[in-house]
Short mmCIF file of N, CA, C and O in Angstrom, two decimals:
data_model
loop_
_atom_site.label_atom_id
_atom_site.label_comp_id
_atom_site.label_asym_id
_atom_site.label_seq_id
_atom_site.Cartn_x
_atom_site.Cartn_y
_atom_site.Cartn_z
N MET A 1028 83.40 -24.31 120.71
CA MET A 1028 83.75 -23.60 119.50
C MET A 1028 85.21 -23.87 119.17
O MET A 1028 86.05 -24.03 120.05
N ALA A 1029 85.53 -23.92 117.89
CA ALA A 1029 86.90 -24.21 117.45
C ALA A 1029 87.81 -23.04 117.80
O ALA A 1029 87.40 -21.90 117.87
N ASN A 1030 89.06 -23.38 118.01
CA ASN A 1030 90.06 -22.35 118.27
C ASN A 1030 90.42 -21.71 116.93
O ASN A 1030 91.04 -22.34 116.08
N GLU A 1031 90.02 -20.48 116.73
CA GLU A 1031 90.19 -19.81 115.44
C GLU A 1031 91.65 -19.60 115.08
O GLU A 1031 91.98 -19.41 113.91
N LYS A 1032 92.55 -19.67 116.03
CA LYS A 1032 93.97 -19.53 115.72
C LYS A 1032 94.49 -20.73 114.94
O LYS A 1032 95.46 -20.63 114.21
N ASN A 1033 93.81 -21.87 115.10
CA ASN A 1033 94.25 -23.09 114.42
C ASN A 1033 93.65 -23.24 113.03
O ASN A 1033 94.06 -24.12 112.29
N LEU A 1034 92.68 -22.43 112.67
CA LEU A 1034 92.03 -22.54 111.37
C LEU A 1034 92.90 -21.91 110.28
O LEU A 1034 93.41 -20.81 110.45
N VAL A 1035 93.03 -22.63 109.17
CA VAL A 1035 93.80 -22.12 108.04
C VAL A 1035 92.82 -21.91 106.89
O VAL A 1035 92.14 -22.86 106.48
N PRO A 1036 92.72 -20.70 106.35
CA PRO A 1036 91.80 -20.47 105.24
C PRO A 1036 92.16 -21.33 104.03
O PRO A 1036 93.32 -21.68 103.83
N LEU A 1037 91.17 -21.65 103.24
CA LEU A 1037 91.38 -22.52 102.08
C LEU A 1037 92.37 -21.90 101.10
O LEU A 1037 93.18 -22.61 100.51
N ASN A 1038 92.34 -20.58 100.94
CA ASN A 1038 93.22 -19.93 99.96
C ASN A 1038 94.68 -19.90 100.42
O ASN A 1038 95.56 -19.56 99.66
N GLN A 1039 94.92 -20.28 101.67
CA GLN A 1039 96.30 -20.35 102.16
C GLN A 1039 96.81 -21.79 102.22
O GLN A 1039 97.89 -22.05 102.73
N ARG A 1040 96.04 -22.71 101.68
CA ARG A 1040 96.45 -24.12 101.65
C ARG A 1040 97.05 -24.43 100.28
O ARG A 1040 96.82 -23.72 99.31
N THR A 1041 97.77 -25.54 100.20
CA THR A 1041 98.35 -25.94 98.92
C THR A 1041 97.25 -26.43 98.00
O THR A 1041 96.15 -26.79 98.45
N LYS A 1042 97.56 -26.48 96.70
CA LYS A 1042 96.56 -26.96 95.73
C LYS A 1042 96.14 -28.39 96.05
O LYS A 1042 94.97 -28.75 95.91
N GLY A 1043 97.07 -29.21 96.48
CA GLY A 1043 96.75 -30.60 96.82
C GLY A 1043 95.78 -30.68 98.00
O GLY A 1043 94.85 -31.48 97.99
N GLU A 1044 96.03 -29.87 99.02
CA GLU A 1044 95.13 -29.85 100.18
C GLU A 1044 93.75 -29.34 99.78
O GLU A 1044 92.72 -29.89 100.21
N GLN A 1045 93.71 -28.30 98.94
CA GLN A 1045 92.42 -27.76 98.48
C GLN A 1045 91.65 -28.83 97.72
O GLN A 1045 90.44 -29.00 97.92
N ARG A 1046 92.36 -29.57 96.85
CA ARG A 1046 91.72 -30.62 96.05
C ARG A 1046 91.17 -31.72 96.96
O ARG A 1046 90.06 -32.20 96.77
N ARG A 1047 91.96 -32.13 97.96
CA ARG A 1047 91.56 -33.18 98.88
C ARG A 1047 90.32 -32.76 99.68
O ARG A 1047 89.37 -33.53 99.85
N ILE A 1048 90.32 -31.53 100.17
CA ILE A 1048 89.18 -31.02 100.94
C ILE A 1048 87.93 -30.93 100.06
O ILE A 1048 86.83 -31.32 100.46
N ALA A 1049 88.10 -30.43 98.83
CA ALA A 1049 86.96 -30.32 97.91
C ALA A 1049 86.42 -31.69 97.55
O ALA A 1049 85.21 -31.89 97.46
N SER A 1050 87.32 -32.66 97.35
CA SER A 1050 86.89 -34.02 97.02
C SER A 1050 86.09 -34.63 98.17
O SER A 1050 85.04 -35.25 97.95
N ALA A 1051 86.58 -34.45 99.40
CA ALA A 1051 85.87 -34.98 100.57
C ALA A 1051 84.49 -34.34 100.69
O ALA A 1051 83.50 -35.01 101.00
N GLY A 1052 84.41 -33.02 100.42
CA GLY A 1052 83.12 -32.33 100.48
C GLY A 1052 82.17 -32.84 99.42
O GLY A 1052 80.97 -33.03 99.66
N GLY A 1053 82.68 -33.09 98.21
CA GLY A 1053 81.85 -33.61 97.13
C GLY A 1053 81.31 -34.99 97.44
O GLY A 1053 80.15 -35.30 97.17
N LYS A 1054 82.17 -35.84 98.02
CA LYS A 1054 81.73 -37.20 98.38
C LYS A 1054 80.66 -37.14 99.46
O LYS A 1054 79.66 -37.87 99.40
N ALA A 1055 80.86 -36.28 100.47
CA ALA A 1055 79.87 -36.16 101.55
C ALA A 1055 78.55 -35.62 101.01
O ALA A 1055 77.47 -36.07 101.41
N SER A 1056 78.63 -34.67 100.07
CA SER A 1056 77.42 -34.11 99.47
C SER A 1056 76.65 -35.18 98.70
O SER A 1056 75.43 -35.27 98.80
N GLY A 1057 77.37 -35.99 97.93
CA GLY A 1057 76.72 -37.06 97.17
C GLY A 1057 76.06 -38.07 98.08
O GLY A 1057 74.95 -38.55 97.81
N GLU A 1058 76.74 -38.41 99.17
CA GLU A 1058 76.17 -39.36 100.12
C GLU A 1058 74.91 -38.80 100.76
O GLU A 1058 73.90 -39.51 100.90
N ALA A 1059 74.93 -37.54 101.14
CA ALA A 1059 73.75 -36.91 101.74
C ALA A 1059 72.60 -36.85 100.73
O ALA A 1059 71.44 -37.08 101.09
N ARG A 1060 72.92 -36.55 99.47
CA ARG A 1060 71.89 -36.49 98.43
C ARG A 1060 71.24 -37.86 98.23
O ARG A 1060 70.02 -37.97 98.10
N ARG A 1061 72.06 -38.91 98.20
CA ARG A 1061 71.52 -40.26 98.04
C ARG A 1061 70.64 -40.65 99.23
O ARG A 1061 69.59 -41.27 99.07
N ALA A 1062 71.07 -40.27 100.45
CA ALA A 1062 70.28 -40.58 101.64
C ALA A 1062 68.93 -39.86 101.61
O ALA A 1062 67.90 -40.45 101.94
N LYS A 1063 68.91 -38.60 101.18
CA LYS A 1063 67.66 -37.85 101.08
C LYS A 1063 66.74 -38.47 100.04
O LYS A 1063 65.52 -38.57 100.24
N LYS A 1064 67.33 -38.92 98.92
CA LYS A 1064 66.53 -39.54 97.86
C LYS A 1064 65.89 -40.82 98.39
O LYS A 1064 64.70 -41.08 98.14
N THR A 1065 66.65 -41.62 99.12
CA THR A 1065 66.11 -42.86 99.69
C THR A 1065 64.97 -42.56 100.65
O THR A 1065 63.93 -43.22 100.61
N MET A 1066 65.14 -41.54 101.49
CA MET A 1066 64.07 -41.18 102.43
C MET A 1066 62.82 -40.72 101.68
O MET A 1066 61.70 -41.06 102.08
N ARG A 1067 63.00 -39.94 100.60
CA ARG A 1067 61.84 -39.51 99.80
C ARG A 1067 61.13 -40.72 99.20
O ARG A 1067 59.89 -40.78 99.17
N GLU A 1068 61.91 -41.70 98.71
CA GLU A 1068 61.30 -42.91 98.13
C GLU A 1068 60.54 -43.69 99.18
O GLU A 1068 59.44 -44.19 98.91
N TYR A 1069 61.10 -43.82 100.39
CA TYR A 1069 60.41 -44.51 101.47
C TYR A 1069 59.10 -43.80 101.83
O TYR A 1069 58.06 -44.43 102.00
N ALA A 1070 59.17 -42.48 101.95
CA ALA A 1070 57.98 -41.71 102.30
C ALA A 1070 56.92 -41.84 101.22
O ALA A 1070 55.73 -42.01 101.52
N ASP A 1071 57.34 -41.77 99.95
CA ASP A 1071 56.39 -41.90 98.85
C ASP A 1071 55.73 -43.27 98.86
O ASP A 1071 54.52 -43.40 98.66
N TYR A 1072 56.51 -44.31 99.13
CA TYR A 1072 55.95 -45.66 99.20
C TYR A 1072 54.92 -45.76 100.32
O TYR A 1072 53.81 -46.26 100.11
N LEU A 1073 55.28 -45.30 101.51
CA LEU A 1073 54.36 -45.40 102.64
C LEU A 1073 53.09 -44.58 102.42
O LEU A 1073 51.99 -45.00 102.79
N LEU A 1074 53.23 -43.40 101.81
CA LEU A 1074 52.06 -42.57 101.56
C LEU A 1074 51.15 -43.16 100.48
O LEU A 1074 49.96 -42.87 100.44
N SER A 1075 51.71 -43.99 99.61
CA SER A 1075 50.90 -44.57 98.54
C SER A 1075 50.14 -45.82 98.98
O SER A 1075 49.28 -46.32 98.26
N LEU A 1076 50.44 -46.33 100.18
CA LEU A 1076 49.73 -47.50 100.69
C LEU A 1076 48.29 -47.15 101.03
O LEU A 1076 47.98 -46.02 101.39
N PRO A 1077 47.39 -48.12 100.92
CA PRO A 1077 45.99 -47.85 101.29
C PRO A 1077 45.87 -47.60 102.79
O PRO A 1077 46.68 -48.07 103.59
N VAL A 1078 44.83 -46.87 103.17
CA VAL A 1078 44.57 -46.57 104.58
C VAL A 1078 44.22 -47.87 105.29
O VAL A 1078 43.33 -48.60 104.85
N SER A 1079 44.93 -48.18 106.37
CA SER A 1079 44.70 -49.45 107.07
C SER A 1079 43.69 -49.31 108.21
O SER A 1079 43.05 -50.29 108.57
N ASP A 1080 43.53 -48.14 108.76
CA ASP A 1080 42.59 -47.92 109.86
C ASP A 1080 41.19 -47.74 109.27
O ASP A 1080 40.92 -46.78 108.54
N ARG A 1081 40.31 -48.66 109.58
CA ARG A 1081 38.96 -48.67 109.00
C ARG A 1081 38.18 -47.40 109.34
O ARG A 1081 37.43 -46.88 108.52
N ARG A 1082 38.36 -46.87 110.56
CA ARG A 1082 37.64 -45.65 110.95
C ARG A 1082 38.07 -44.46 110.10
O ARG A 1082 37.24 -43.66 109.66
N LYS A 1083 39.36 -44.36 109.85
CA LYS A 1083 39.86 -43.26 109.03
C LYS A 1083 39.41 -43.43 107.58
O LYS A 1083 39.08 -42.47 106.90
N TRP A 1084 39.40 -44.69 107.11
CA TRP A 1084 38.94 -44.96 105.75
C TRP A 1084 37.48 -44.55 105.62
O TRP A 1084 37.09 -43.94 104.63
N ASN A 1085 36.67 -44.88 106.63
CA ASN A 1085 35.25 -44.51 106.61
C ASN A 1085 35.08 -42.99 106.61
O ASN A 1085 34.19 -42.46 105.95
N LYS A 1086 35.94 -42.29 107.35
CA LYS A 1086 35.86 -40.84 107.41
C LYS A 1086 36.12 -40.25 106.01
O LYS A 1086 35.41 -39.35 105.56
N LEU A 1087 37.12 -40.79 105.31
CA LEU A 1087 37.41 -40.32 103.95
C LEU A 1087 36.24 -40.65 103.02
O LEU A 1087 35.84 -39.83 102.20
N SER A 1088 35.71 -41.83 103.16
CA SER A 1088 34.59 -42.26 102.32
C SER A 1088 33.37 -41.37 102.52
O SER A 1088 32.71 -40.97 101.56
N ARG A 1089 33.07 -41.04 103.79
CA ARG A 1089 31.93 -40.15 104.07
C ARG A 1089 32.16 -38.75 103.50
O ARG A 1089 31.21 -38.04 103.18
N ALA A 1090 33.41 -38.36 103.37
CA ALA A 1090 33.73 -37.04 102.82
C ALA A 1090 33.63 -37.02 101.29
O ALA A 1090 33.75 -35.97 100.68
N GLY A 1091 33.41 -38.19 100.70
CA GLY A 1091 33.22 -38.25 99.25
C GLY A 1091 34.41 -38.77 98.47
O GLY A 1091 34.40 -38.76 97.24
N VAL A 1092 35.42 -39.26 99.15
CA VAL A 1092 36.59 -39.81 98.46
C VAL A 1092 36.24 -41.20 97.96
O VAL A 1092 35.71 -42.02 98.70
N LEU A 1093 36.54 -41.46 96.69
CA LEU A 1093 36.27 -42.78 96.12
C LEU A 1093 37.16 -43.82 96.79
O LEU A 1093 38.28 -43.51 97.20
N PRO A 1094 36.70 -45.07 96.89
CA PRO A 1094 37.47 -46.11 97.59
C PRO A 1094 38.90 -46.28 97.05
O PRO A 1094 39.83 -46.47 97.82
N GLU A 1095 39.08 -46.19 95.74
CA GLU A 1095 40.42 -46.35 95.18
C GLU A 1095 41.34 -45.17 95.50
O GLU A 1095 42.54 -45.24 95.35
N GLY A 1096 40.76 -44.06 95.94
CA GLY A 1096 41.55 -42.88 96.28
C GLY A 1096 41.89 -42.79 97.76
O GLY A 1096 42.52 -41.83 98.19
N CYS A 1097 41.48 -43.78 98.55
CA CYS A 1097 41.71 -43.75 99.99
C CYS A 1097 43.11 -44.28 100.33
O CYS A 1097 43.26 -45.39 100.84
N ASP A 1098 44.12 -43.49 100.01
CA ASP A 1098 45.48 -43.86 100.41
C ASP A 1098 45.97 -42.88 101.47
O ASP A 1098 45.26 -41.95 101.85
N ASN A 1099 47.16 -43.11 101.96
CA ASN A 1099 47.68 -42.28 103.04
C ASN A 1099 47.94 -40.84 102.60
O ASN A 1099 47.86 -39.92 103.41
N LYS A 1100 48.25 -40.63 101.32
CA LYS A 1100 48.42 -39.26 100.82
C LYS A 1100 47.11 -38.48 100.99
O LYS A 1100 47.10 -37.34 101.44
N MET A 1101 46.01 -39.13 100.61
CA MET A 1101 44.70 -38.49 100.73
C MET A 1101 44.37 -38.26 102.19
O MET A 1101 43.86 -37.21 102.55
N LEU A 1102 44.71 -39.22 103.05
CA LEU A 1102 44.41 -39.08 104.47
C LEU A 1102 45.17 -37.90 105.09
O LEU A 1102 44.60 -37.11 105.84
N VAL A 1103 46.44 -37.76 104.75
CA VAL A 1103 47.24 -36.66 105.27
C VAL A 1103 46.70 -35.33 104.76
O VAL A 1103 46.56 -34.36 105.52
N THR A 1104 46.38 -35.26 103.47
CA THR A 1104 45.83 -34.04 102.90
C THR A 1104 44.49 -33.69 103.53
O THR A 1104 44.20 -32.53 103.81
N PHE A 1105 43.68 -34.71 103.76
CA PHE A 1105 42.37 -34.51 104.39
C PHE A 1105 42.54 -33.96 105.81
O PHE A 1105 41.84 -33.02 106.21
N ALA A 1106 43.47 -34.52 106.56
CA ALA A 1106 43.73 -34.05 107.92
C ALA A 1106 44.24 -32.61 107.90
O ALA A 1106 43.86 -31.79 108.74
N LEU A 1107 45.07 -32.29 106.91
CA LEU A 1107 45.57 -30.93 106.76
C LEU A 1107 44.42 -29.97 106.45
O LEU A 1107 44.35 -28.88 107.00
N MET A 1108 43.50 -30.41 105.60
CA MET A 1108 42.35 -29.57 105.27
C MET A 1108 41.47 -29.34 106.50
O MET A 1108 41.00 -28.24 106.75
N GLN A 1109 41.26 -30.39 107.29
CA GLN A 1109 40.45 -30.25 108.50
C GLN A 1109 41.10 -29.28 109.48
O GLN A 1109 40.41 -28.46 110.09
N ALA A 1110 42.42 -29.36 109.60
CA ALA A 1110 43.12 -28.43 110.49
C ALA A 1110 42.98 -26.99 109.98
O ALA A 1110 42.77 -26.06 110.75
N ALA A 1111 43.06 -26.83 108.66
CA ALA A 1111 42.91 -25.49 108.08
C ALA A 1111 41.50 -24.96 108.31
O ALA A 1111 41.32 -23.78 108.62
N GLN A 1112 40.51 -25.82 108.19
CA GLN A 1112 39.12 -25.41 108.40
C GLN A 1112 38.87 -25.00 109.85
O GLN A 1112 38.01 -24.17 110.12
N SER A 1113 39.64 -25.58 110.77
CA SER A 1113 39.45 -25.22 112.17
C SER A 1113 40.24 -23.99 112.57
O SER A 1113 40.23 -23.60 113.73
N GLY A 1114 40.95 -23.39 111.60
CA GLY A 1114 41.62 -22.13 111.87
C GLY A 1114 43.13 -22.21 112.02
O GLY A 1114 43.76 -21.22 112.38
N ASP A 1115 43.74 -23.34 111.75
CA ASP A 1115 45.19 -23.50 111.84
C ASP A 1115 45.85 -22.80 110.64
O ASP A 1115 45.77 -23.27 109.51
N VAL A 1116 46.49 -21.66 110.90
CA VAL A 1116 47.07 -20.84 109.83
C VAL A 1116 48.19 -21.59 109.10
O VAL A 1116 48.31 -21.50 107.89
N GLN A 1117 49.01 -22.33 109.85
CA GLN A 1117 50.10 -23.10 109.23
C GLN A 1117 49.54 -24.14 108.26
O GLN A 1117 50.10 -24.38 107.20
N ALA A 1118 48.42 -24.76 108.62
CA ALA A 1118 47.80 -25.74 107.74
C ALA A 1118 47.28 -25.08 106.48
O ALA A 1118 47.40 -25.63 105.38
N VAL A 1119 46.72 -23.88 106.61
CA VAL A 1119 46.26 -23.14 105.43
C VAL A 1119 47.44 -22.83 104.51
O VAL A 1119 47.37 -23.04 103.30
N LYS A 1120 48.54 -22.37 105.08
CA LYS A 1120 49.73 -22.06 104.28
C LYS A 1120 50.25 -23.30 103.58
O LYS A 1120 50.62 -23.25 102.40
N GLU A 1121 50.29 -24.41 104.29
CA GLU A 1121 50.79 -25.66 103.69
C GLU A 1121 49.88 -26.14 102.57
O GLU A 1121 50.35 -26.57 101.52
N LEU A 1122 48.57 -26.03 102.76
CA LEU A 1122 47.64 -26.41 101.70
C LEU A 1122 47.82 -25.54 100.46
O LEU A 1122 47.85 -26.03 99.34
N ARG A 1123 47.95 -24.23 100.69
CA ARG A 1123 48.17 -23.31 99.55
C ARG A 1123 49.47 -23.63 98.84
O ARG A 1123 49.55 -23.56 97.62
N ASN A 1124 50.48 -23.99 99.60
CA ASN A 1124 51.75 -24.35 99.03
C ASN A 1124 51.61 -25.64 98.20
O ASN A 1124 52.16 -25.74 97.10
N LEU A 1125 50.87 -26.61 98.72
CA LEU A 1125 50.68 -27.87 98.01
C LEU A 1125 49.97 -27.69 96.67
O LEU A 1125 50.32 -28.35 95.69
N ILE A 1126 49.00 -26.81 96.63
CA ILE A 1126 48.24 -26.64 95.38
C ILE A 1126 48.80 -25.54 94.49
O ILE A 1126 48.25 -25.25 93.43
N GLY A 1127 49.91 -24.93 94.92
CA GLY A 1127 50.57 -23.94 94.07
C GLY A 1127 50.02 -22.54 94.17
O GLY A 1127 50.25 -21.72 93.30
N GLU A 1128 49.30 -22.24 95.21
CA GLU A 1128 48.75 -20.90 95.40
C GLU A 1128 49.44 -20.19 96.55
O GLU A 1128 48.80 -19.50 97.33
N ASP A 1129 50.75 -20.37 96.65
CA ASP A 1129 51.50 -19.72 97.72
C ASP A 1129 51.40 -18.22 97.54
O ASP A 1129 51.77 -17.66 96.52
N SER A 1130 50.87 -17.52 98.54
CA SER A 1130 50.59 -16.09 98.43
C SER A 1130 51.85 -15.27 98.20
O SER A 1130 51.79 -14.20 97.59
N ALA A 1131 53.00 -15.73 98.67
CA ALA A 1131 54.24 -14.97 98.48
C ALA A 1131 54.68 -14.99 97.03
O ALA A 1131 55.33 -14.07 96.55
N GLN A 1132 54.34 -16.04 96.29
CA GLN A 1132 54.78 -16.18 94.92
C GLN A 1132 53.73 -15.69 93.92
O GLN A 1132 54.06 -15.32 92.81
N ALA A 1133 52.48 -15.69 94.31
CA ALA A 1133 51.40 -15.41 93.37
C ALA A 1133 51.51 -14.04 92.69
O ALA A 1133 51.46 -13.98 91.47
N PRO A 1134 51.67 -12.92 93.40
CA PRO A 1134 51.72 -11.63 92.70
C PRO A 1134 52.92 -11.54 91.76
O PRO A 1134 52.81 -11.02 90.65
N GLU A 1135 54.04 -12.06 92.18
CA GLU A 1135 55.23 -12.04 91.35
C GLU A 1135 55.02 -12.87 90.08
O GLU A 1135 55.38 -12.45 88.98
N ALA A 1136 54.43 -14.05 90.23
CA ALA A 1136 54.19 -14.92 89.09
C ALA A 1136 53.19 -14.28 88.12
O ALA A 1136 53.36 -14.35 86.91
N GLU A 1137 52.15 -13.63 88.66
CA GLU A 1137 51.16 -12.99 87.80
C GLU A 1137 51.78 -11.87 86.98
O GLU A 1137 51.48 -11.74 85.79
N SER A 1138 52.65 -11.07 87.58
CA SER A 1138 53.27 -9.98 86.82
C SER A 1138 54.19 -10.52 85.74
O SER A 1138 54.24 -9.99 84.63
N ARG A 1139 54.89 -11.62 86.04
CA ARG A 1139 55.76 -12.23 85.00
C ARG A 1139 54.93 -12.79 83.86
O ARG A 1139 55.30 -12.66 82.70
N ILE A 1140 53.81 -13.42 84.20
CA ILE A 1140 52.95 -13.97 83.15
C ILE A 1140 52.42 -12.84 82.27
O ILE A 1140 52.39 -12.96 81.04
N ASP A 1141 52.00 -11.73 82.88
CA ASP A 1141 51.53 -10.58 82.10
C ASP A 1141 52.62 -10.05 81.18
O ASP A 1141 52.36 -9.70 80.02
N GLU A 1142 53.85 -9.98 81.67
CA GLU A 1142 54.97 -9.53 80.84
C GLU A 1142 55.20 -10.47 79.66
O GLU A 1142 55.39 -10.02 78.53
N TYR A 1143 55.17 -11.76 79.91
CA TYR A 1143 55.37 -12.74 78.84
C TYR A 1143 54.26 -12.66 77.81
O TYR A 1143 54.51 -12.72 76.61
N LEU A 1144 53.02 -12.51 78.29
CA LEU A 1144 51.89 -12.43 77.35
C LEU A 1144 51.97 -11.18 76.49
O LEU A 1144 51.74 -11.24 75.27
N SER A 1145 52.33 -10.05 77.08
CA SER A 1145 52.44 -8.83 76.28
C SER A 1145 53.59 -8.93 75.29
O SER A 1145 53.48 -8.48 74.15
N ALA A 1146 54.70 -9.55 75.70
CA ALA A 1146 55.82 -9.74 74.77
C ALA A 1146 55.42 -10.68 73.64
O ALA A 1146 55.79 -10.45 72.48
N LEU A 1147 54.66 -11.70 73.95
CA LEU A 1147 54.20 -12.63 72.93
C LEU A 1147 53.26 -11.95 71.96
O LEU A 1147 53.36 -12.13 70.74
N GLU A 1148 52.35 -11.11 72.47
CA GLU A 1148 51.44 -10.37 71.60
C GLU A 1148 52.21 -9.43 70.67
O GLU A 1148 51.90 -9.34 69.48
N ASP A 1149 53.22 -8.75 71.21
CA ASP A 1149 54.05 -7.86 70.39
C ASP A 1149 54.77 -8.65 69.30
O ASP A 1149 54.87 -8.19 68.15
N THR A 1150 55.26 -9.81 69.64
CA THR A 1150 55.96 -10.64 68.66
C THR A 1150 55.02 -11.08 67.55
O THR A 1150 55.37 -11.04 66.38
N VAL A 1151 53.81 -11.48 67.93
CA VAL A 1151 52.83 -11.94 66.94
C VAL A 1151 52.42 -10.77 66.04
O VAL A 1151 52.29 -10.93 64.82
N LYS A 1152 52.25 -9.58 66.59
CA LYS A 1152 51.85 -8.40 65.80
C LYS A 1152 52.94 -8.00 64.82
O LYS A 1152 52.63 -7.57 63.71
N ASN A 1153 54.19 -8.14 65.22
CA ASN A 1153 55.30 -7.68 64.39
C ASN A 1153 55.85 -8.75 63.45
O ASN A 1153 56.81 -8.50 62.75
N GLU A 1154 55.24 -9.93 63.46
CA GLU A 1154 55.71 -10.99 62.57
C GLU A 1154 55.34 -10.69 61.14
O GLU A 1154 54.22 -10.27 60.84
N PRO A 1155 56.30 -10.90 60.18
CA PRO A 1155 55.93 -10.70 58.78
C PRO A 1155 54.99 -11.80 58.32
O PRO A 1155 55.12 -12.94 58.73
N LYS A 1156 54.06 -11.42 57.47
CA LYS A 1156 53.06 -12.41 57.01
C LYS A 1156 53.37 -12.94 55.67
O LYS A 1156 54.04 -12.60 54.85
#
């Protein structure tokens, strides 16, 4: 752990030091953001490749997936579904999250939608004709 006696708060530093520290933080943040973007692009590329293992491809095909849909994204989703069917709660949560039915967000989203719809109905009723 750092020796806290040696730490100087940012508000006790000169404007030049504050600017230099902020600039270094901004550069590091940009670099990290670019690295994450590159990793996302690599992952997306690999997931979009066709399934190379013939046994796994056959498993997807037997499940009813069309041949052109047999890519790694489908394979991962299929494996996640199988895990969920066998009782893996984390897999169920991840599947719900993927399809937008996250239980933590659903009640909140429904109440907001109801509020927006009622406000829209009021607006339409009160519009001059």
